[in-house]
PDB file of C-alpha atoms and ligand atoms in Angstrom:
ATOM      1  CA  MET X 408      40.957  -3.232  60.181  1.00 94.00           C
ATOM      2  CA  ARG X 409      39.642  -6.755  59.712  1.00 97.00           C
ATOM      3  CA  THR X 410      38.116  -8.964  62.355  1.00 98.00           C
ATOM      4  CA  VAL X 411      39.629 -12.449  62.170  1.00 98.00           C
ATOM      5  CA  TYR X 412      38.981 -15.705  64.043  1.00 98.00           C
ATOM      6  CA  VAL X 413      41.592 -17.540  66.125  1.00 98.00           C
ATOM      7  CA  ASN X 414      40.791 -20.531  68.337  1.00 98.00           C
ATOM      8  CA  GLY X 415      37.341 -19.570  69.538  1.00 97.00           C
ATOM      9  CA  GLU X 416      37.742 -15.805  69.478  1.00 98.00           C
ATOM     10  CA  PHE X 417      36.950 -12.990  67.073  1.00 98.00           C
ATOM     11  CA  VAL X 418      39.754 -10.432  67.324  1.00 98.00           C
ATOM     12  CA  ALA X 419      41.218  -7.489  65.401  1.00 98.00           C
ATOM     13  CA  GLU X 420      43.752  -8.741  62.828  1.00 98.00           C
ATOM     14  CA  ASP X 421      46.691  -7.091  64.619  1.00 98.00           C
ATOM     15  CA  GLU X 422      45.805  -8.841  67.873  1.00 97.00           C
ATOM     16  CA  ALA X 423      45.579 -12.371  66.423  1.00 98.00           C
ATOM     17  CA  LYS X 424      48.304 -14.679  67.751  1.00 98.00           C
ATOM     18  CA  VAL X 425      49.486 -18.210  66.916  1.00 98.00           C
ATOM     19  CA  SER X 426      52.351 -19.918  68.777  1.00 98.00           C
ATOM     20  CA  ILE X 427      55.817 -20.163  67.170  1.00 98.00           C
ATOM     21  CA  PHE X 428      55.632 -23.847  68.217  1.00 98.00           C
ATOM     22  CA  ASP X 429      52.570 -24.404  66.066  1.00 98.00           C
ATOM     23  CA  ARG X 430      53.076 -27.436  63.792  1.00 98.00           C
ATOM     24  CA  GLY X 431      51.511 -25.542  60.916  1.00 98.00           C
ATOM     25  CA  PHE X 432      54.438 -23.101  61.143  1.00 98.00           C
ATOM     26  CA  LEU X 433      57.172 -25.695  61.840  1.00 98.00           C
ATOM     27  CA  PHE X 434      56.075 -28.676  59.688  1.00 98.00           C
ATOM     28  CA  ALA X 435      53.334 -27.369  57.342  1.00 98.00           C
ATOM     29  CA  ASP X 436      51.291 -29.873  59.389  1.00 98.00           C
ATOM     30  CA  SER X 437      48.109 -28.155  58.396  1.00 98.00           C
ATOM     31  CA  VAL X 438      45.198 -28.113  55.959  1.00 98.00           C
ATOM     32  CA  TYR X 439      43.048 -25.315  54.596  1.00 98.00           C
ATOM     33  CA  GLU X 440      40.039 -24.318  52.519  1.00 98.00           C
ATOM     34  CA  VAL X 441      39.151 -21.144  50.626  1.00 98.00           C
ATOM     35  CA  THR X 442      35.457 -20.385  50.161  1.00 98.00           C
ATOM     36  CA  SER X 443      34.243 -17.671  47.793  1.00 98.00           C
ATOM     37  CA  VAL X 444      31.672 -15.075  48.824  1.00 98.00           C
ATOM     38  CA  LEU X 445      29.241 -13.600  46.298  1.00 98.00           C
ATOM     39  CA  ASP X 446      26.340 -11.301  47.255  1.00 97.00           C
ATOM     40  CA  GLY X 447      27.493 -11.708  50.880  1.00 98.00           C
ATOM     41  CA  LYS X 448      26.827 -15.472  50.694  1.00 98.00           C
ATOM     42  CA  LEU X 449      29.036 -18.568  50.761  1.00 98.00           C
ATOM     43  CA  ILE X 450      29.607 -20.523  47.541  1.00 98.00           C
ATOM     44  CA  ASP X 451      29.483 -24.340  47.894  1.00 98.00           C
ATOM     45  CA  PHE X 452      30.202 -24.273  51.635  1.00 98.00           C
ATOM     46  CA  ALA X 453      29.093 -27.909  52.001  1.00 98.00           C
ATOM     47  CA  GLY X 454      31.679 -28.985  49.403  1.00 98.00           C
ATOM     48  CA  HIS X 455      34.484 -27.186  51.237  1.00 98.00           C
ATOM     49  CA  CYS X 456      33.432 -28.709  54.579  1.00 98.00           C
ATOM     50  CA  ARG X 457      33.379 -32.199  53.065  1.00 98.00           C
ATOM     51  CA  ARG X 458      36.865 -31.801  51.628  1.00 98.00           C
ATOM     52  CA  LEU X 459      38.204 -30.298  54.881  1.00 98.00           C
ATOM     53  CA  ARG X 460      36.958 -33.351  56.791  1.00 98.00           C
ATOM     54  CA  ARG X 461      38.590 -35.660  54.250  1.00 98.00           C
ATOM     55  CA  SER X 462      41.933 -33.807  54.478  1.00 98.00           C
ATOM     56  CA  LEU X 463      41.777 -34.006  58.295  1.00 98.00           C
ATOM     57  CA  ARG X 464      40.945 -37.717  58.204  1.00 98.00           C
ATOM     58  CA  GLU X 465      43.778 -38.525  55.785  1.00 98.00           C
ATOM     59  CA  LEU X 466      46.236 -36.851  58.187  1.00 98.00           C
ATOM     60  CA  GLN X 467      44.646 -38.267  61.372  1.00 97.00           C
ATOM     61  CA  MET X 468      44.017 -34.729  62.582  1.00 97.00           C
ATOM     62  CA  THR X 469      41.144 -33.958  64.956  1.00 96.00           C
ATOM     63  CA  LEU X 470      39.148 -30.721  64.910  1.00 97.00           C
ATOM     64  CA  ARG X 471      36.620 -30.402  67.727  1.00 96.00           C
ATOM     65  CA  VAL X 472      34.477 -27.861  65.897  1.00 98.00           C
ATOM     66  CA  SER X 473      31.359 -29.003  63.997  1.00 98.00           C
ATOM     67  CA  ASP X 474      30.363 -28.034  60.434  1.00 98.00           C
ATOM     68  CA  GLU X 475      27.501 -25.965  61.918  1.00 98.00           C
ATOM     69  CA  GLU X 476      29.966 -24.042  64.077  1.00 98.00           C
ATOM     70  CA  LEU X 477      32.271 -23.525  61.078  1.00 98.00           C
ATOM     71  CA  LEU X 478      29.305 -22.145  59.137  1.00 98.00           C
ATOM     72  CA  ASP X 479      28.474 -19.743  61.988  1.00 98.00           C
ATOM     73  CA  ILE X 480      32.093 -18.526  62.103  1.00 98.00           C
ATOM     74  CA  HIS X 481      32.151 -17.997  58.321  1.00 98.00           C
ATOM     75  CA  ARG X 482      28.866 -16.085  58.422  1.00 98.00           C
ATOM     76  CA  HIS X 483      29.940 -13.951  61.362  1.00 98.00           C
ATOM     77  CA  LEU X 484      33.162 -12.952  59.562  1.00 98.00           C
ATOM     78  CA  VAL X 485      31.294 -12.110  56.345  1.00 98.00           C
ATOM     79  CA  GLU X 486      28.894  -9.896  58.295  1.00 98.00           C
ATOM     80  CA  LYS X 487      31.452  -8.268  60.579  1.00 98.00           C
ATOM     81  CA  ASN X 488      33.814  -7.460  57.693  1.00 98.00           C
ATOM     82  CA  GLU X 489      30.982  -6.510  55.309  1.00 98.00           C
ATOM     83  CA  ILE X 490      32.145  -8.879  52.563  1.00 98.00           C
ATOM     84  CA  GLU X 491      29.895  -8.704  49.506  1.00 98.00           C
ATOM     85  CA  GLU X 492      32.446 -10.271  47.160  1.00 98.00           C
ATOM     86  CA  GLY X 493      35.647 -11.988  48.190  1.00 98.00           C
ATOM     87  CA  LEU X 494      37.075 -14.968  50.036  1.00 98.00           C
ATOM     88  CA  ILE X 495      37.211 -16.657  53.403  1.00 98.00           C
ATOM     89  CA  TYR X 496      40.410 -18.515  54.212  1.00 98.00           C
ATOM     90  CA  MET X 497      40.202 -21.268  56.870  1.00 98.00           C
ATOM     91  CA  GLN X 498      43.246 -23.156  58.207  1.00 98.00           C
ATOM     92  CA  VAL X 499      43.489 -26.014  60.701  1.00 98.00           C
ATOM     93  CA  THR X 500      46.821 -27.166  62.161  1.00 98.00           C
ATOM     94  CA  ARG X 501      47.714 -30.075  64.438  1.00 98.00           C
ATOM     95  CA  GLY X 502      48.364 -27.482  67.152  1.00 98.00           C
ATOM     96  CA  ALA X 503      51.370 -26.327  69.172  1.00 98.00           C
ATOM     97  CA  ALA X 504      53.814 -28.720  70.862  1.00 98.00           C
ATOM     98  CA  ASP X 505      57.557 -29.198  71.441  1.00 97.00           C
ATOM     99  CA  ARG X 506      59.218 -29.650  68.065  1.00 98.00           C
ATOM    100  CA  ASP X 507      59.226 -33.358  67.225  1.00 98.00           C
ATOM    101  CA  PHE X 508      58.581 -35.246  63.974  1.00 98.00           C
ATOM    102  CA  ALA X 509      56.261 -37.587  65.897  1.00 98.00           C
ATOM    103  CA  PHE X 510      52.728 -36.227  66.385  1.00 98.00           C
ATOM    104  CA  PRO X 511      51.955 -34.634  69.774  1.00 97.00           C
ATOM    105  CA  PRO X 512      49.453 -36.346  72.154  1.00 96.00           C
ATOM    106  CA  GLU X 513      45.883 -36.800  70.794  1.00 91.00           C
ATOM    107  CA  ASP X 514      44.484 -34.209  73.210  1.00 94.00           C
ATOM    108  CA  THR X 515      46.666 -31.377  71.818  1.00 97.00           C
ATOM    109  CA  PRO X 516      44.083 -28.871  70.587  1.00 97.00           C
ATOM    110  CA  ALA X 517      44.078 -28.092  66.876  1.00 98.00           C
ATOM    111  CA  THR X 518      44.670 -24.488  65.850  1.00 98.00           C
ATOM    112  CA  LEU X 519      41.804 -22.971  63.855  1.00 98.00           C
ATOM    113  CA  VAL X 520      42.262 -19.659  62.042  1.00 98.00           C
ATOM    114  CA  LEU X 521      39.933 -17.874  59.617  1.00 98.00           C
ATOM    115  CA  PHE X 522      40.173 -14.534  57.857  1.00 98.00           C
ATOM    116  CA  THR X 523      38.399 -12.727  55.039  1.00 98.00           C
ATOM    117  CA  GLN X 524      39.797 -11.032  51.965  1.00 98.00           C
ATOM    118  CA  ILE X 525      37.823  -8.579  49.844  1.00 97.00           C
ATOM    119  CA  LYS X 526      38.372  -9.431  46.172  1.00 96.00           C
ATOM    120  CA  GLY X 527      36.559  -8.771  42.902  1.00 96.00           C
ATOM    121  CA  LEU X 528      35.732 -12.209  41.513  1.00 98.00           C
ATOM    122  CA  LEU X 529      32.973 -11.650  38.965  1.00 98.00           C
ATOM    123  CA  ASP X 530      34.622  -8.946  36.855  1.00 97.00           C
ATOM    124  CA  SER X 531      37.988 -10.617  36.390  1.00 96.00           C
ATOM    125  CA  PRO X 532      40.344  -8.948  33.864  1.00 97.00           C
ATOM    126  CA  LEU X 533      42.224 -12.270  33.601  1.00 97.00           C
ATOM    127  CA  ALA X 534      39.050 -14.173  32.701  1.00 98.00           C
ATOM    128  CA  ALA X 535      38.187 -11.496  30.105  1.00 97.00           C
ATOM    129  CA  ARG X 536      41.654 -11.626  28.479  1.00 98.00           C
ATOM    130  CA  GLY X 537      42.448 -15.324  29.020  1.00 98.00           C
ATOM    131  CA  GLN X 538      45.526 -16.751  30.756  1.00 98.00           C
ATOM    132  CA  LYS X 539      48.987 -17.402  29.358  1.00 98.00           C
ATOM    133  CA  ILE X 540      50.332 -20.650  30.763  1.00 98.00           C
ATOM    134  CA  PHE X 541      53.851 -22.028  30.998  1.00 98.00           C
ATOM    135  CA  THR X 542      54.380 -25.685  31.891  1.00 98.00           C
ATOM    136  CA  VAL X 543      56.603 -26.726  34.784  1.00 98.00           C
ATOM    137  CA  GLU X 544      57.695 -30.224  35.866  1.00 98.00           C
ATOM    138  CA  ASP X 545      55.428 -31.306  38.749  1.00 98.00           C
ATOM    139  CA  GLN X 546      57.827 -31.827  41.660  1.00 98.00           C
ATOM    140  CA  ARG X 547      55.235 -31.900  44.447  1.00 98.00           C
ATOM    141  CA  TRP X 548      54.848 -34.793  46.877  1.00 98.00           C
ATOM    142  CA  GLY X 549      52.562 -37.773  46.163  1.00 97.00           C
ATOM    143  CA  ARG X 550      49.528 -36.657  48.183  1.00 98.00           C
ATOM    144  CA  CYS X 551      48.303 -33.676  46.171  1.00 98.00           C
ATOM    145  CA  ASP X 552      44.736 -34.813  46.972  1.00 98.00           C
ATOM    146  CA  ILE X 553      45.165 -33.530  50.545  1.00 98.00           C
ATOM    147  CA  LYS X 554      44.786 -29.755  50.737  1.00 98.00           C
ATOM    148  CA  THR X 555      47.834 -28.999  52.885  1.00 98.00           C
ATOM    149  CA  VAL X 556      49.566 -25.636  53.290  1.00 98.00           C
ATOM    150  CA  GLN X 557      52.756 -27.051  51.685  1.00 98.00           C
ATOM    151  CA  LEU X 558      52.457 -24.518  48.879  1.00 98.00           C
ATOM    152  CA  LEU X 559      56.097 -23.670  48.214  1.00 98.00           C
ATOM    153  CA  PHE X 560      56.419 -25.697  45.017  1.00 98.00           C
ATOM    154  CA  PRO X 561      53.207 -24.288  43.442  1.00 98.00           C
ATOM    155  CA  SER X 562      54.415 -20.818  44.437  1.00 98.00           C
ATOM    156  CA  LEU X 563      57.801 -21.412  42.727  1.00 98.00           C
ATOM    157  CA  ALA X 564      56.028 -22.792  39.641  1.00 98.00           C
ATOM    158  CA  LYS X 565      53.813 -19.711  39.412  1.00 98.00           C
ATOM    159  CA  MET X 566      56.854 -17.433  39.743  1.00 98.00           C
ATOM    160  CA  GLU X 567      58.673 -19.373  37.006  1.00 98.00           C
ATOM    161  CA  SER X 568      55.709 -18.778  34.703  1.00 98.00           C
ATOM    162  CA  LYS X 569      55.553 -15.094  35.665  1.00 98.00           C
ATOM    163  CA  SER X 570      59.279 -14.648  35.006  1.00 98.00           C
ATOM    164  CA  LYS X 571      58.570 -15.707  31.385  1.00 98.00           C
ATOM    165  CA  GLY X 572      55.602 -13.324  31.066  1.00 98.00           C
ATOM    166  CA  GLY X 573      52.954 -15.954  31.900  1.00 98.00           C
ATOM    167  CA  ASP X 574      50.028 -15.763  34.297  1.00 98.00           C
ATOM    168  CA  ASP X 575      50.175 -19.262  35.777  1.00 98.00           C
ATOM    169  CA  ALA X 576      51.844 -22.672  35.522  1.00 98.00           C
ATOM    170  CA  TRP X 577      50.413 -26.040  34.514  1.00 98.00           C
ATOM    171  CA  LEU X 578      52.248 -28.903  36.160  1.00 98.00           C
ATOM    172  CA  VAL X 579      53.419 -31.917  34.164  1.00 98.00           C
ATOM    173  CA  ARG X 580      54.284 -35.320  35.643  1.00 98.00           C
ATOM    174  CA  ASP X 581      55.609 -38.149  33.436  1.00 98.00           C
ATOM    175  CA  GLY X 582      54.696 -36.134  30.338  1.00 98.00           C
ATOM    176  CA  LEU X 583      51.064 -35.658  31.420  1.00 98.00           C
ATOM    177  CA  VAL X 584      49.365 -32.540  32.778  1.00 98.00           C
ATOM    178  CA  THR X 585      48.234 -32.941  36.379  1.00 98.00           C
ATOM    179  CA  GLU X 586      46.732 -29.515  37.198  1.00 98.00           C
ATOM    180  CA  GLY X 587      47.480 -25.803  37.519  1.00 98.00           C
ATOM    181  CA  SER X 588      49.509 -24.301  40.372  1.00 98.00           C
ATOM    182  CA  SER X 589      46.253 -23.612  42.246  1.00 98.00           C
ATOM    183  CA  ASN X 590      43.500 -24.829  39.934  1.00 98.00           C
ATOM    184  CA  ASN X 591      42.362 -27.798  37.856  1.00 98.00           C
ATOM    185  CA  ALA X 592      43.248 -27.886  34.144  1.00 98.00           C
ATOM    186  CA  TYR X 593      41.022 -28.636  31.122  1.00 98.00           C
ATOM    187  CA  ILE X 594      41.217 -28.742  27.342  1.00 98.00           C
ATOM    188  CA  VAL X 595      38.432 -28.860  24.743  1.00 98.00           C
ATOM    189  CA  LEU X 596      38.955 -31.084  21.684  1.00 98.00           C
ATOM    190  CA  ASP X 597      37.733 -30.093  18.221  1.00 96.00           C
ATOM    191  CA  ASN X 598      34.779 -32.511  18.604  1.00 97.00           C
ATOM    192  CA  GLY X 599      33.698 -30.471  21.655  1.00 97.00           C
ATOM    193  CA  THR X 600      34.799 -33.021  24.293  1.00 98.00           C
ATOM    194  CA  ILE X 601      36.098 -31.545  27.537  1.00 98.00           C
ATOM    195  CA  VAL X 602      39.138 -33.413  28.877  1.00 98.00           C
ATOM    196  CA  THR X 603      40.454 -33.082  32.421  1.00 98.00           C
ATOM    197  CA  ARG X 604      42.745 -35.251  34.542  1.00 98.00           C
ATOM    198  CA  ASP X 605      40.964 -38.082  36.378  1.00 98.00           C
ATOM    199  CA  LEU X 606      40.848 -37.952  40.201  1.00 98.00           C
ATOM    200  CA  SER X 607      43.785 -39.575  42.024  1.00 98.00           C
ATOM    201  CA  ASN X 608      46.415 -38.756  44.631  1.00 98.00           C
ATOM    202  CA  LEU X 609      48.182 -36.632  41.976  1.00 98.00           C
ATOM    203  CA  ILE X 610      45.652 -33.774  41.898  1.00 98.00           C
ATOM    204  CA  LEU X 611      43.470 -31.813  44.280  1.00 98.00           C
ATOM    205  CA  HIS X 612      39.845 -32.882  43.961  1.00 98.00           C
ATOM    206  CA  GLY X 613      38.563 -29.407  43.160  1.00 98.00           C
ATOM    207  CA  ILE X 614      35.221 -28.337  44.570  1.00 98.00           C
ATOM    208  CA  THR X 615      34.769 -26.171  41.477  1.00 98.00           C
ATOM    209  CA  ARG X 616      35.836 -29.074  39.207  1.00 98.00           C
ATOM    210  CA  ARG X 617      33.005 -31.196  40.546  1.00 98.00           C
ATOM    211  CA  ALA X 618      30.387 -28.454  40.113  1.00 98.00           C
ATOM    212  CA  VAL X 619      31.635 -27.377  36.666  1.00 98.00           C
ATOM    213  CA  LEU X 620      31.652 -30.961  35.345  1.00 98.00           C
ATOM    214  CA  GLU X 621      28.072 -31.284  36.581  1.00 98.00           C
ATOM    215  CA  CYS X 622      27.141 -28.071  34.704  1.00 98.00           C
ATOM    216  CA  ALA X 623      28.881 -29.431  31.574  1.00 98.00           C
ATOM    217  CA  ARG X 624      26.917 -32.690  31.733  1.00 98.00           C
ATOM    218  CA  HIS X 625      23.638 -30.769  32.217  1.00 97.00           C
ATOM    219  CA  LEU X 626      24.525 -28.758  29.113  1.00 98.00           C
ATOM    220  CA  GLN X 627      24.969 -32.083  27.206  1.00 97.00           C
ATOM    221  CA  MET X 628      28.688 -31.428  26.806  1.00 98.00           C
ATOM    222  CA  LYS X 629      30.822 -34.567  26.606  1.00 98.00           C
ATOM    223  CA  VAL X 630      33.401 -34.975  29.400  1.00 98.00           C
ATOM    224  CA  GLU X 631      36.399 -37.311  29.504  1.00 98.00           C
ATOM    225  CA  GLU X 632      38.296 -37.646  32.769  1.00 98.00           C
ATOM    226  CA  ARG X 633      41.757 -38.840  31.712  1.00 98.00           C
ATOM    227  CA  PRO X 634      45.360 -37.627  31.472  1.00 98.00           C
ATOM    228  CA  PHE X 635      46.435 -35.469  28.512  1.00 98.00           C
ATOM    229  CA  THR X 636      49.815 -34.324  27.187  1.00 98.00           C
ATOM    230  CA  ILE X 637      51.036 -30.790  26.515  1.00 98.00           C
ATOM    231  CA  GLU X 638      51.034 -31.617  22.782  1.00 98.00           C
ATOM    232  CA  GLU X 639      47.337 -32.533  22.981  1.00 98.00           C
ATOM    233  CA  ALA X 640      46.673 -29.316  24.901  1.00 98.00           C
ATOM    234  CA  LYS X 641      48.454 -27.204  22.283  1.00 98.00           C
ATOM    235  CA  ASP X 642      46.272 -28.810  19.567  1.00 98.00           C
ATOM    236  CA  ALA X 643      43.063 -28.183  21.542  1.00 98.00           C
ATOM    237  CA  VAL X 644      40.498 -25.633  20.392  1.00 98.00           C
ATOM    238  CA  GLU X 645      40.144 -24.265  23.938  1.00 98.00           C
ATOM    239  CA  ALA X 646      41.663 -24.618  27.372  1.00 98.00           C
ATOM    240  CA  PHE X 647      40.656 -23.353  30.806  1.00 98.00           C
ATOM    241  CA  SER X 648      41.151 -23.776  34.531  1.00 98.00           C
ATOM    242  CA  THR X 649      38.778 -23.924  37.495  1.00 98.00           C
ATOM    243  CA  SER X 650      39.112 -22.914  41.144  1.00 98.00           C
ATOM    244  CA  ALA X 651      36.932 -21.591  43.941  1.00 98.00           C
ATOM    245  CA  SER X 652      38.141 -18.011  43.497  1.00 97.00           C
ATOM    246  CA  GLY X 653      38.812 -18.050  39.739  1.00 98.00           C
ATOM    247  CA  PHE X 654      35.596 -19.935  38.809  1.00 98.00           C
ATOM    248  CA  VAL X 655      36.129 -20.958  35.162  1.00 98.00           C
ATOM    249  CA  CYS X 656      39.078 -19.044  33.671  1.00 98.00           C
ATOM    250  CA  PRO X 657      39.990 -19.379  29.964  1.00 98.00           C
ATOM    251  CA  VAL X 658      43.534 -20.176  28.780  1.00 98.00           C
ATOM    252  CA  ILE X 659      44.675 -18.596  25.482  1.00 98.00           C
ATOM    253  CA  GLU X 660      48.336 -19.619  25.294  1.00 98.00           C
ATOM    254  CA  ILE X 661      50.457 -22.596  26.454  1.00 98.00           C
ATOM    255  CA  ASP X 662      54.281 -22.389  26.292  1.00 98.00           C
ATOM    256  CA  GLY X 663      54.004 -19.663  23.637  1.00 98.00           C
ATOM    257  CA  THR X 664      51.533 -21.590  21.437  1.00 98.00           C
ATOM    258  CA  THR X 665      48.186 -19.898  20.827  1.00 98.00           C
ATOM    259  CA  ILE X 666      45.194 -22.044  21.772  1.00 98.00           C
ATOM    260  CA  GLY X 667      42.280 -21.936  19.319  1.00 95.00           C
ATOM    261  CA  SER X 668      41.512 -18.367  18.248  1.00 95.00           C
ATOM    262  CA  GLY X 669      43.697 -16.847  20.979  1.00 97.00           C
ATOM    263  CA  GLU X 670      40.601 -15.477  22.715  1.00 97.00           C
ATOM    264  CA  PRO X 671      38.446 -16.968  25.491  1.00 98.00           C
ATOM    265  CA  GLY X 672      36.437 -19.751  23.834  1.00 97.00           C
ATOM    266  CA  PRO X 673      32.684 -20.429  23.834  1.00 98.00           C
ATOM    267  CA  VAL X 674      32.833 -23.565  26.034  1.00 98.00           C
ATOM    268  CA  ALA X 675      34.811 -21.851  28.814  1.00 98.00           C
ATOM    269  CA  SER X 676      32.673 -18.708  28.580  1.00 98.00           C
ATOM    270  CA  LYS X 677      29.415 -20.678  28.732  1.00 98.00           C
ATOM    271  CA  LEU X 678      30.619 -22.792  31.666  1.00 98.00           C
ATOM    272  CA  ARG X 679      31.770 -19.685  33.551  1.00 98.00           C
ATOM    273  CA  GLU X 680      28.373 -18.055  33.072  1.00 98.00           C
ATOM    274  CA  VAL X 681      26.324 -21.139  34.002  1.00 98.00           C
ATOM    275  CA  TYR X 682      28.554 -22.051  36.956  1.00 98.00           C
ATOM    276  CA  ILE X 683      28.306 -18.525  38.430  1.00 98.00           C
ATOM    277  CA  THR X 684      24.518 -18.397  37.937  1.00 98.00           C
ATOM    278  CA  GLU X 685      23.942 -21.817  39.517  1.00 97.00           C
ATOM    279  CA  MET X 686      26.297 -21.253  42.444  1.00 98.00           C
ATOM    280  CA  ARG X 687      24.799 -17.834  43.240  1.00 97.00           C
ATOM    281  CA  LYS X 688      21.350 -19.436  43.336  1.00 97.00           C
ATOM    282  CA  ALA X 689      22.537 -22.146  45.756  1.00 97.00           C
ATOM    283  CA  ALA X 690      24.748 -19.877  47.946  1.00 97.00           C
ATOM    284  CA  ILE X 691      24.014 -19.809  51.687  1.00 97.00           C
TER     285      ILE X 691
HETATM  286  N1  PMP A 368      44.313 -27.758  42.410  1.00 66.14           N
HETATM  287  C1  PMP A 368      45.111 -27.114  43.279  1.00 66.14           C
HETATM  288  C2  PMP A 368      46.533 -27.551  43.399  1.00 66.14           C
HETATM  289  C3  PMP A 368      44.612 -26.056  44.060  1.00 66.14           C
HETATM  290  O1  PMP A 368      45.407 -25.433  44.945  1.00 66.14           O
HETATM  291  C4  PMP A 368      43.266 -25.658  43.888  1.00 66.14           C
HETATM  292  C5  PMP A 368      42.712 -24.493  44.660  1.00 66.14           C
HETATM  293  N2  PMP A 368      42.532 -24.775  45.979  1.00 66.14           N
HETATM  294  C6  PMP A 368      42.474 -26.348  42.969  1.00 66.14           C
HETATM  295  C7  PMP A 368      43.029 -27.393  42.244  1.00 66.14           C
HETATM  296  C8  PMP A 368      41.037 -25.993  42.755  1.00 66.14           C
HETATM  297  O2  PMP A 368      40.249 -26.433  43.823  1.00 66.14           O
HETATM  298  P1  PMP A 368      38.888 -25.697  44.192  1.00 66.14           P
HETATM  299  O3  PMP A 368      38.044 -25.706  42.980  1.00 66.14           O
HETATM  300  O4  PMP A 368      38.335 -26.512  45.285  1.00 66.14           O
HETATM  301  O5  PMP A 368      39.272 -24.311  44.613  1.00 66.14           O
END
């Protein structure tokens, strides 16, 4: 049985309670972060904290728990649950109040919940095989840069891809790829240039995206941050996605078209290797 964290307390998972009046439950009025654990250490914790604070600020949500306290909670859960490899999920909501579209009073305490999940991340069968992607019209709201728990549309998109035999969906808005259902999307052109959507309100500013692009630049790989079409993606020599739990994950097929050789490509494989090495070195 796992130990989880709820509002200041470490409790057994079957004793954890959140109110039915919680605005996370009623309005998806809530943000979250998922941090990977390798070798019992946190990967890019500072990046996740920074983005959490930004999400909170954008929604005028107040969390009276410092980054140092969040780090202590994360570390305690890793230790208590003996997580060598896996994830920590952290969610903050605007708290519990009578149901009303207007926000509750400022002094309503936020709800803070964290739990761990054991998961093999390094030896990923999907990364070894490469993903099959189907594209889906991006029907999410206009603030995809805020990491809210409104995940129904990405969940539907992933299921649509799975129903066709795919592994994941890439979302397309106005004919241009935004990102994956829960990851950022990349293609590699035949001149070796890596192309990924530029940062805006239409995509999540991935913590892994930032680190992987830095690795790419260190490796003297050329990077272009701009929109691309599905046609351009199908003509690419490689494609891949990035996320905190998937690291760099190759794509071998888009809407039934084979990408490059149909096997994980050298750019994605190199970036996966370098990213994992660098992040393990810097883990805390
Ligand atoms: N885009 C979306 C829509 C996501 O849900 C995620 C995963 N949280 C990402 C991108 C990747 O972000 P990160 O690298 O911070 O996990």
